[in-house]
Every structure is written in structure tokens, then in C-alpha cells.
Coordinates of C-alpha atoms and ligand atoms in Angstrom, one line a residue:
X1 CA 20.8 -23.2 -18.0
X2 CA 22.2 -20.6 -20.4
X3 CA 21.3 -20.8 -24.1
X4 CA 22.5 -19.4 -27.6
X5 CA 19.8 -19.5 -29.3
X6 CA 18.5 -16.3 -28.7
X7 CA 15.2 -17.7 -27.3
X8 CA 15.7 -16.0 -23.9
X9 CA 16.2 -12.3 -23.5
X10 CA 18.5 -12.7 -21.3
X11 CA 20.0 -9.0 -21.7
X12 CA 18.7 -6.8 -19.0
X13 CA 17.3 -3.1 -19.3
X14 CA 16.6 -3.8 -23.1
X15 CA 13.3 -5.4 -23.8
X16 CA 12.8 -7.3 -26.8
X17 CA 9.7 -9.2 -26.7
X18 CA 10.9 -13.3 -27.2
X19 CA 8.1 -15.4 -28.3
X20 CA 9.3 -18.6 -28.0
X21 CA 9.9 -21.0 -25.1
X22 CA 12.4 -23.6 -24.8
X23 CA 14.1 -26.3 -23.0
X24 CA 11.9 -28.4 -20.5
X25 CA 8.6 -27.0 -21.0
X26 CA 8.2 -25.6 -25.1
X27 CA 5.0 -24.1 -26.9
X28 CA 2.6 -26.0 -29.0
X29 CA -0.5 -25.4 -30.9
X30 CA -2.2 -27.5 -28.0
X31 CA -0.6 -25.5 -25.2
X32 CA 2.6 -25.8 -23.1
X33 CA 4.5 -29.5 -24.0
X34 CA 7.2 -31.5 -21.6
X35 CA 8.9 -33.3 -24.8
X36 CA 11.1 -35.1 -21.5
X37 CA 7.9 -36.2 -19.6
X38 CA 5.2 -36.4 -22.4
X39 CA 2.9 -34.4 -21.3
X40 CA 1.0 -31.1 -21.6
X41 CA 0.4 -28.8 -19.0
X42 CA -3.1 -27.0 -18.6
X43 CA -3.6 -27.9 -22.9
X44 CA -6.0 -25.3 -24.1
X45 CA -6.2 -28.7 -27.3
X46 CA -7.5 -32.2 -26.3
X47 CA -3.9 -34.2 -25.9
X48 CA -2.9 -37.5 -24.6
X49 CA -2.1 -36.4 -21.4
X50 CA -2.8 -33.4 -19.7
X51 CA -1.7 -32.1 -16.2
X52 CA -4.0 -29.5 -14.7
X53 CA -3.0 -27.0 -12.5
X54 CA -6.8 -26.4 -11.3
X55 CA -9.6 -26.8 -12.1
X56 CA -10.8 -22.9 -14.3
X57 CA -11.9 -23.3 -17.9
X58 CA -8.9 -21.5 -19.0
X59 CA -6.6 -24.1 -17.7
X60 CA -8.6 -27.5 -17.7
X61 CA -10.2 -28.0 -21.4
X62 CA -12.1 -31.4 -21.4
X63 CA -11.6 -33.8 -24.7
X64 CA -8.1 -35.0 -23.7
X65 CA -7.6 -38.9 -23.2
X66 CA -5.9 -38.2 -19.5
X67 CA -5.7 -36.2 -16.5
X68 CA -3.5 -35.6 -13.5
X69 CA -4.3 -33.4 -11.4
X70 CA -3.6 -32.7 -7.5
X71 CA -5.9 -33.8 -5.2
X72 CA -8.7 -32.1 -4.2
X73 CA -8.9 -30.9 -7.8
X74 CA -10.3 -34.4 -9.3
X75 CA -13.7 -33.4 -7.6
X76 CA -14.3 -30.4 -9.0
X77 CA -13.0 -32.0 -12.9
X78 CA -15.3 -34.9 -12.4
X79 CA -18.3 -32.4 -11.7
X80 CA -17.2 -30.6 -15.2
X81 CA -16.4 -33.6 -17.6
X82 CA -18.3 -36.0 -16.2
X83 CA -18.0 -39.6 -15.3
X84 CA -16.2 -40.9 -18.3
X85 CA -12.8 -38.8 -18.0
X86 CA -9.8 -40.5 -17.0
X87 CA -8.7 -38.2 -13.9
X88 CA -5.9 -39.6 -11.8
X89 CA -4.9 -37.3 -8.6
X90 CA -2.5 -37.2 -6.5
X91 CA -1.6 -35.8 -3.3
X92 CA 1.0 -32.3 -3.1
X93 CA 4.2 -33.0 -2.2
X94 CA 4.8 -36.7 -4.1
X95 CA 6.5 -36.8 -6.9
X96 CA 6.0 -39.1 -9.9
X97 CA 8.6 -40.0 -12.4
X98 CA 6.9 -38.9 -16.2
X99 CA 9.5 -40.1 -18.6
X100 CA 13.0 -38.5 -18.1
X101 CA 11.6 -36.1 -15.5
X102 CA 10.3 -36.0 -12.2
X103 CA 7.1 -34.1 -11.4
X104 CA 5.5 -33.1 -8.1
X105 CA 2.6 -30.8 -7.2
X106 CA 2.6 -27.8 -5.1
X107 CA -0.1 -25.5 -3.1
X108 CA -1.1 -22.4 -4.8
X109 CA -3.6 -20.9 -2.8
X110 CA -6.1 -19.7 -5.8
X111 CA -9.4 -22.6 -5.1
X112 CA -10.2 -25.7 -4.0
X113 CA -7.2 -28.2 -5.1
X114 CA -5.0 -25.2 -7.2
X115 CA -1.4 -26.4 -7.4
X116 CA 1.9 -25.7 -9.0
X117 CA 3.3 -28.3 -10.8
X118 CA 7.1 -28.5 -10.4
X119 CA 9.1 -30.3 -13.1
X120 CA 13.0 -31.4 -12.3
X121 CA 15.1 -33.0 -15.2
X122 CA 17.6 -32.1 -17.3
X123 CA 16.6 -28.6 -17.9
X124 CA 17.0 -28.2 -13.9
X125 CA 14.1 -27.3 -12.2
X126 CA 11.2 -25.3 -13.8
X127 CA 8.0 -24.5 -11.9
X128 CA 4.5 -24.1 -13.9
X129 CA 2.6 -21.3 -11.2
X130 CA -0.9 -21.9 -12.6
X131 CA -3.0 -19.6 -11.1
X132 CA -1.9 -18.4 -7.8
X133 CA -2.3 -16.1 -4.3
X134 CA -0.5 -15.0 -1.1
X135 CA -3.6 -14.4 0.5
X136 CA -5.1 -16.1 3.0
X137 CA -7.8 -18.3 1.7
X138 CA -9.7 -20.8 4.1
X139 CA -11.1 -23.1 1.1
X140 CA -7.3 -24.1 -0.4
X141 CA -4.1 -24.7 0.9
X142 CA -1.6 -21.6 1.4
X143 CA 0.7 -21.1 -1.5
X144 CA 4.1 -22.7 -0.9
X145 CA 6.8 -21.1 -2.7
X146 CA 9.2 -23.2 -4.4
X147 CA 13.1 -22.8 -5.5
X148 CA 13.5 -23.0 -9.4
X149 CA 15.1 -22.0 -12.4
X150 CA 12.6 -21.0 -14.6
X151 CA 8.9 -20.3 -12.8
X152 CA 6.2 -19.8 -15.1
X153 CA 3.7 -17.2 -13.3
X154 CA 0.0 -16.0 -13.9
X155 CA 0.0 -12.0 -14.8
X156 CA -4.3 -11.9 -14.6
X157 CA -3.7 -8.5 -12.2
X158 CA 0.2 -8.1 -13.7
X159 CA 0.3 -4.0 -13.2
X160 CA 1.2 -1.6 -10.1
X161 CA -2.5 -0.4 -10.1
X162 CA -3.6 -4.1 -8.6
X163 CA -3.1 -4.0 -5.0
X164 CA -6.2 -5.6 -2.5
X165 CA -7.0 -4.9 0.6
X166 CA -6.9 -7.2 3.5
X167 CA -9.8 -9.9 3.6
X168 CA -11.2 -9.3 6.9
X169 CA -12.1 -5.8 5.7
X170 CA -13.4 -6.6 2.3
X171 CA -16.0 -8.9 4.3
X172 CA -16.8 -6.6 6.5
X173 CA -17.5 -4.4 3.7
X174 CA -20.0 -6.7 2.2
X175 CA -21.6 -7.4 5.6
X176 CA -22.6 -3.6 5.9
X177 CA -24.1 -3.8 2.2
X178 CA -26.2 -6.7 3.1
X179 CA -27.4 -5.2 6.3
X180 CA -27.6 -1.5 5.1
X181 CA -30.0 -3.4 2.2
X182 CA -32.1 -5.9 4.5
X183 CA -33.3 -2.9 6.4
X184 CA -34.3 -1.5 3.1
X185 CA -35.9 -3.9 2.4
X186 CA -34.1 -5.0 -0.8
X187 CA -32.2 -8.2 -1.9
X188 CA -28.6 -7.9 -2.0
X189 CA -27.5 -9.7 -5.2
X190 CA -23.4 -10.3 -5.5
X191 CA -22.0 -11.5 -8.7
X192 CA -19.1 -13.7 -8.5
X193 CA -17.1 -16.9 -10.3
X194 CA -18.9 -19.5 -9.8
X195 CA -15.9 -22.4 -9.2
X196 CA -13.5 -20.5 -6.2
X197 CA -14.9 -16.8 -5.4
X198 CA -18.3 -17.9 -4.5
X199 CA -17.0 -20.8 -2.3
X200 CA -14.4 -18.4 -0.9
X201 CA -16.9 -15.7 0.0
X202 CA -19.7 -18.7 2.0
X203 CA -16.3 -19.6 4.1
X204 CA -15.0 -16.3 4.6
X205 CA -18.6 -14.7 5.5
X206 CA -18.8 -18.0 7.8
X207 CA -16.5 -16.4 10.6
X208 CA -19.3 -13.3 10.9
X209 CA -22.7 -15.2 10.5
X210 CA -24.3 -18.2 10.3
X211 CA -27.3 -17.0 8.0
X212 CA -28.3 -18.7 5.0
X213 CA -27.3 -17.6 1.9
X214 CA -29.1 -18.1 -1.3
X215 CA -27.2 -19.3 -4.3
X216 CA -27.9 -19.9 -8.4
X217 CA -28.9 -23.4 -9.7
X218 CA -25.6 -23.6 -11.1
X219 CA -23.6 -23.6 -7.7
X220 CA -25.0 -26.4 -6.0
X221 CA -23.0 -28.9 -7.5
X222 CA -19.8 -27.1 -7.4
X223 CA -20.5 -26.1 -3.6
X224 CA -21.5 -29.5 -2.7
X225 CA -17.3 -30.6 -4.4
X226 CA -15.9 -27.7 -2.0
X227 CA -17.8 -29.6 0.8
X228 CA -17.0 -32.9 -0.3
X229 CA -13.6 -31.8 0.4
X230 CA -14.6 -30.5 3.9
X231 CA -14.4 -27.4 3.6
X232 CA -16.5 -25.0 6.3
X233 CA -19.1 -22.9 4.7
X234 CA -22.6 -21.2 5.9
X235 CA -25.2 -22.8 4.8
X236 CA -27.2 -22.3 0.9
X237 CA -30.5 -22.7 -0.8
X238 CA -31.1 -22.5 -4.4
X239 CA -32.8 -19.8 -6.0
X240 CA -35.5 -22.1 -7.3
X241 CA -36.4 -21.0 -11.0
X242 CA -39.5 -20.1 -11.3
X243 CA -42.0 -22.0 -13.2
X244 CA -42.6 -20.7 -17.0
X245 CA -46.5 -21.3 -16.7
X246 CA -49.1 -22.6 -14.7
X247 CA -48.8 -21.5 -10.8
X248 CA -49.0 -18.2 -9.5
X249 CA -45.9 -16.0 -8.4
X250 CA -44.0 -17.9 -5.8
X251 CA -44.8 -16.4 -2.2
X252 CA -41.3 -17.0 -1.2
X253 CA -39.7 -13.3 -0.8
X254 CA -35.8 -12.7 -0.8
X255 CA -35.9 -9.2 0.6
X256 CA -33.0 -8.9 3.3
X257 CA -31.3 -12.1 1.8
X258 CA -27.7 -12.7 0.3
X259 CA -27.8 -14.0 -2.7
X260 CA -25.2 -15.3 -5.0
X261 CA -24.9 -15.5 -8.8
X262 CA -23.1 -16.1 -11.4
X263 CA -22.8 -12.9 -13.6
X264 CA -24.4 -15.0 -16.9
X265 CA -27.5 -14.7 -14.5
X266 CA -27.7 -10.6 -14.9
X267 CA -30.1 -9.2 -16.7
X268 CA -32.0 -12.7 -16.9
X269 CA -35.6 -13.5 -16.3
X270 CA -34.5 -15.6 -13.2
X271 CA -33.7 -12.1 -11.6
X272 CA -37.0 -10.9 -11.6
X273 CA -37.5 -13.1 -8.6
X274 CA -35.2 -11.2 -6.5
X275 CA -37.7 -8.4 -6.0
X276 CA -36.0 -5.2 -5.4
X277 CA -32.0 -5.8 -5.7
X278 CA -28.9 -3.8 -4.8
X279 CA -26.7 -5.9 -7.0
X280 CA -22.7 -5.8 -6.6
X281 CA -19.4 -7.7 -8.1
X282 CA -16.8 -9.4 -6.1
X283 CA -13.6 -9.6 -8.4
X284 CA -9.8 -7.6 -8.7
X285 CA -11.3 -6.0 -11.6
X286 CA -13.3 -4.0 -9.3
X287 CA -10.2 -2.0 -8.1
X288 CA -10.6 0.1 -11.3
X289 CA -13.1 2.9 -11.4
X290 CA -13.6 2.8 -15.0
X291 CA -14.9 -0.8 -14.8
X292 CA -16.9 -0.2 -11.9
X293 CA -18.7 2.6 -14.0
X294 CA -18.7 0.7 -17.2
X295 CA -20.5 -2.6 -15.4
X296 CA -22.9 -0.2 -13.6
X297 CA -23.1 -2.5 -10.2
X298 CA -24.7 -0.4 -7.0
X299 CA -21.5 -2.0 -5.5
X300 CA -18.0 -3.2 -6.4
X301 CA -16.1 -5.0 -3.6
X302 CA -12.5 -6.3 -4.5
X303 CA -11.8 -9.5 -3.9
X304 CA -9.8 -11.6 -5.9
X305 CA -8.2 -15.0 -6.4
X306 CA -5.0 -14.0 -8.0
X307 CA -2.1 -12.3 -7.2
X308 CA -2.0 -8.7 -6.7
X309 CA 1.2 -6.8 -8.2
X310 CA 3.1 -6.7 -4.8
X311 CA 2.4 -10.7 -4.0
X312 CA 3.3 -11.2 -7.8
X313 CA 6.8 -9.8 -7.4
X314 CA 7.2 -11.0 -4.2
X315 CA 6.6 -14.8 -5.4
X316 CA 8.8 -14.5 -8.2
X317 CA 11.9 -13.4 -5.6
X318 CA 10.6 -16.4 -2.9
X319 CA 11.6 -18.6 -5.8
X320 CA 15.2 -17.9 -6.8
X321 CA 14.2 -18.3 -10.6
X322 CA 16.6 -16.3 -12.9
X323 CA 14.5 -16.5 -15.6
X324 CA 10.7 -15.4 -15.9
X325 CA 8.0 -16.5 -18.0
X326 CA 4.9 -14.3 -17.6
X327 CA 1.6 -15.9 -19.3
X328 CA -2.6 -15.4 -18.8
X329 CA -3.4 -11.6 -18.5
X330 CA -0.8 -8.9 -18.2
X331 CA 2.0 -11.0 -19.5
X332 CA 3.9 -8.2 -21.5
X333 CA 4.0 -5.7 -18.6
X334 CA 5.1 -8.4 -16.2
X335 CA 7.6 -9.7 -18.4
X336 CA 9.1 -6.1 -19.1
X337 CA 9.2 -5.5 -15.4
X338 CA 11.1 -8.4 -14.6
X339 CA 13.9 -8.2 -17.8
X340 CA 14.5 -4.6 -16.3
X341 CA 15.2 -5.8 -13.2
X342 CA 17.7 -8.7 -13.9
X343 CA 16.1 -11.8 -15.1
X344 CA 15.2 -13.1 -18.1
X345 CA 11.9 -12.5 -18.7
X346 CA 9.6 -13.8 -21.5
X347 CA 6.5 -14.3 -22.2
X348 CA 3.9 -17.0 -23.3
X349 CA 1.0 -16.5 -25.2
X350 CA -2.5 -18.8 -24.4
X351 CA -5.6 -19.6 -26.6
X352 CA -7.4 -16.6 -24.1
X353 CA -5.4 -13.9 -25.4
X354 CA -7.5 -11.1 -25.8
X355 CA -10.4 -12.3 -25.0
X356 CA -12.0 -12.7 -21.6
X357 CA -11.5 -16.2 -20.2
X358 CA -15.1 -16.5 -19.0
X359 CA -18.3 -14.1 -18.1
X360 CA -17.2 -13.5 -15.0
X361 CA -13.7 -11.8 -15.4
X362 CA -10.6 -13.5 -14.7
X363 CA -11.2 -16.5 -12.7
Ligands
ZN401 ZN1 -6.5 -18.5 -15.1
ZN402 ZN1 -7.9 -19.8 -12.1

């Protein structure tokens, strides 16, 4: 769908930033809007109905009056707004009819229940990524590309510097941390997102051992969603907190244990626990030396949930869209990139602009 309106850059190898979106999905002060199917899609504002692409703050705000939402990703929304919120889920691949369009969900291979919402009316067929990787991930479903007009795609990692390494050797990595530390007698501590990453890395670490890995209070529950939904991980124990007064030091030692934690939990009195840590991040941002430096971990391993710059130009080609909309994290680059080579690009600014969308680094 061509339109004169100017609010697609449609010339190629000039780049003028367009700031507005329009036709099936447009821009409001709540978030992306379907004016043809009355909803909003991952609202950053409490609307009437919201469809969530997964289940990261930065794309599922609680406070609206509905929810829809591909299945598996009800169980991890219940666990964050509770019992009252309306959540309907439905499985991938069946479409509902919204109004004047038709809208089904698709895999997007980025946690537990992640999906691309796909959106067909009289606007053709436009495709809202979410979040989304290529990489193999045994906790989600693969990413399935789909054909469109317009795809709307994640930028988190959106520049040529972002390019990860095969799993396998990532875990293998961390494997050689942890034992290189047990023998040392020290606790190896690794940071990561607490809804995805951490799940991600109990499955993945799953194919080499069958240890037990010690996790943050604040895991537990969103663990016990990811097994809810039968998904194979080692098993966990909380890092019990220690109590403020009254009995001695716990005898309980974690030297030569795995721990995980949520990076809110460095620097906290529940670390002094740990005895003697080797502490590390798993996350994309870990692929830049300056970060590693600035963050001072003993160890950075790069693993992420997103789409590295390769995958992210690859999935943009797998889905025939001639026009681009880049949005969440390098949108500008991404955008620029793609109106130079052909397609419209655009892109869309969220709430998160500018501002990390959570402790941990992008999600
Ligand atoms: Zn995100
Ligand atoms: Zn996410």
C-alpha cells in the first residue's frame, strides 16, 4: 500500500527520519493502536484492550482492562498482575477476527510464550515482531517467519558490532567458569534477566549437568511458570535470605555452587551469603568491551535473547515486507540501514526511549 502523505520515506538512499506511523497499526500516547481491530499492541498506557507480544515489562504494562496474549504467555502475566487481570490466550497459528481485521499469533523464539502478532485487513498484512531470535532456544518455540507488508521489528542489538556466538560454546564457556571457580573454592555468581535468560541458561546447562543450581527468591515463581509449561530444566534451590537478627550465620556454604541472580541483587546484603564470589553477566551487551569494563564483572559471557545484526537483517528479507518499521533499541541505525537498501524504513519511538528498560539490560 503506497501513500501520499509523506508519512513513509519511501525514497531510497536519502534518509529523512519519518516519525509518524500510519495505516493499520498508528501511534498513540498509550502505545501502537489497530483503529480497524480496537486494540493496542504491547500499550506502554493501561487501554481497553491490549495484545501482548510477551511477557517483558517493556512490552506487557499491567492496568489495562484486557489481555490477549499467546499461549504459554498467560502464565507468566498471571504470575506478574496477579489473579484479577483479564488474560485470554490463545494458541499460535489461530486467528481471531478483531473488528475489521483478522489477527493471529506467531512463534518468536525470545522466552517462554513470545509471539508475533500478525494483523491482515485492509491495510494488507502487517506483522508486529515483538521481541525476537533465530537462535535456537529450548524454552520457546523457534521463530517462524512470516510474509507481510509492513513488519514491525525489535532493534535492542540493531548495529553491525552485535553478532553472538553459537550457544553450545557460550555454555561451555560458563561450564569452565564454574569449574575453574569450585576448585577455588569460590561461588560462581551469574547475573542475568530474571523472566527468559535465567530459564534459558537452567535448560541449556541441562544438556551438560544435572547439578543443582541455586537461584534468587525472586525466580522461583517465574521458574516454576517455565515448568508449568513443561519445559526441561536442572534442578534449583533458593538462596534462602538470611535472617536480620537472632540465629547465628547459616552453616550452609555455597562455595563450588552456581548461583543465579538478578542483577538488582549486586551489591546487596543478600550477597554476603555467597562467601567468596567470581561474579559474571549473561546478556548481548556483554559483546562490548567498554561495558564489560564499565560493569566490572570477573566475567562477561554473551548470551542474548534478541536478534543479533545478521539474524535481524536476515528476518526482515524471510519476510518480503517492503516497508520497515524499526522500534525498542537501535531503531535509527536499523531504520537507516534498511531505507538505504530499498525499503521503506521508519521508525517508532516507545515510552523506554533512552532509558534502560529494566536493571538487567535489554530483556
Ligand atoms: Zn523488549
Ligand atoms: Zn523481551
Amino acid at each position: 500500500m503506497e501513500d501520499g502523505t509523506g508519512t513513509w520515506q519511501l525514497a531510497t538512499g536519502t534518509w529523512q527520519r519519518p516519525v509518524t506511523i500510519e495505516g493499520m497499526l498508528v501511534e498513540t500516547s498509550e502505545g501502537l493502536y489497530c483503529p480497524a481491530g480496537g486494540f493496542h499492541v504491547d500499550p506502554w498506557g493501561a487501554v481497553e484492550r491490549a495484545i501482548i507480544t510477551h511477557a517483558h515489562g517493556d512490552h506487557a504494562r499491567p492496568g489495562s482492562a484486557g489481555y490477549l496474549c499467546a499461549a504459554p504467555t498467560d502464565l507468566l502475566l498471571r504470575r506478574r498482575f496477579g489473579a484479577d487481570a483479564r488474560i485470554e490466550a490463545v494458541a499460535c497459528g489461530q486467528a481471531l477476527t478483531l473488528g475489521d481485521v483478522r489477527v493471529s499469533f506467531l512463534p518468536a523464539g525470545h522466552i517462554l510464550g513470545s509471539a508475533q502478532v500478525r494483523i491482515e485487513g485492509a491495510h494488507g498484512i502487517w506483522v508486529v515482531g515483538g521481541d525476537y531470535k533465530r537462535a535456537a532456544d529450548p524454552t520457546c518455540a523457534e521463530f517462524e517467519p512470516v510474509r507481510c507488508d509492513t513488519f514491525i521489528t525489535e532493534s535492542t542489538f540493531g548495529l553491525p558490532i552485535y553478532r553472538w556466538d553459537d550457544t553450545a560454546i557460550v555454555v561451555a564457556d560458563i561450564m569452565g567458569w564454574w569449574d575453574g571457580n569450585a576448585a577455588a573454592g569460590r561461588t560462581s555468581v551469574l547475573f542475568c534477566y530474571a523472566i527468559g535468560k535465567a530459564q534459558r541458561l537452567l535448560a541449556e546447562l541441562a544438556r551438560v549437568t544435572d547439578k543443582t543450581v541455586y537461584v534468587h527468591g525472586m525466580m522461583v515463581g517465574l521458574i516454576e511458570a517455565y515448568r508449568e509449561a513443561r519445559v526441561a530444566m536442572l534442578p534449583v534451590a533458593p538462596v534462602i535470605e538470611a535472617p536480620a537478627s537472632g540465629r547465628r550465620r547459616s552453616t550452609k556454604s555455597f562455595a563450588g555452587e552456581l548461583v543465579l541472580a538478578p542483577l538488582s541483587a549486586r551489591g546487596t546484603p543478600w550477597m554476603r551469603r555467597l562467601g567468596d564470589v567470581s561474579d559474571a553477566f549473561a546478556s548481548g551487551l556483554m559483546r562490548v568491551r567498554g561495558v564489560r569494563r564499565q560493569r566490572a564483572f570477573d566475567r562477561g559471557f554473551v548470551l542474548s535473547d534478541h536478534a543479533d545484526w545478521p539474524a535481524l537483517l536476515q528476518t526482515v528479507a524471510d519476510t518480503g515486507a517492503s516497508r520497515v518499521v524499526a522500534t525498542h533499541g537501535h531503531a535509527e541505525p536499523l531504520a537507516r540501514y534498511f531505507s538505504e537498501h530499498g525499503l521503506a524504513g521508519a521508525i517508532m519511538r516507545t515510552a523506554w526511549e533512552g532509558e534502560p528498560s529494566s536493571d538487567d539490560g535489554p530483556p
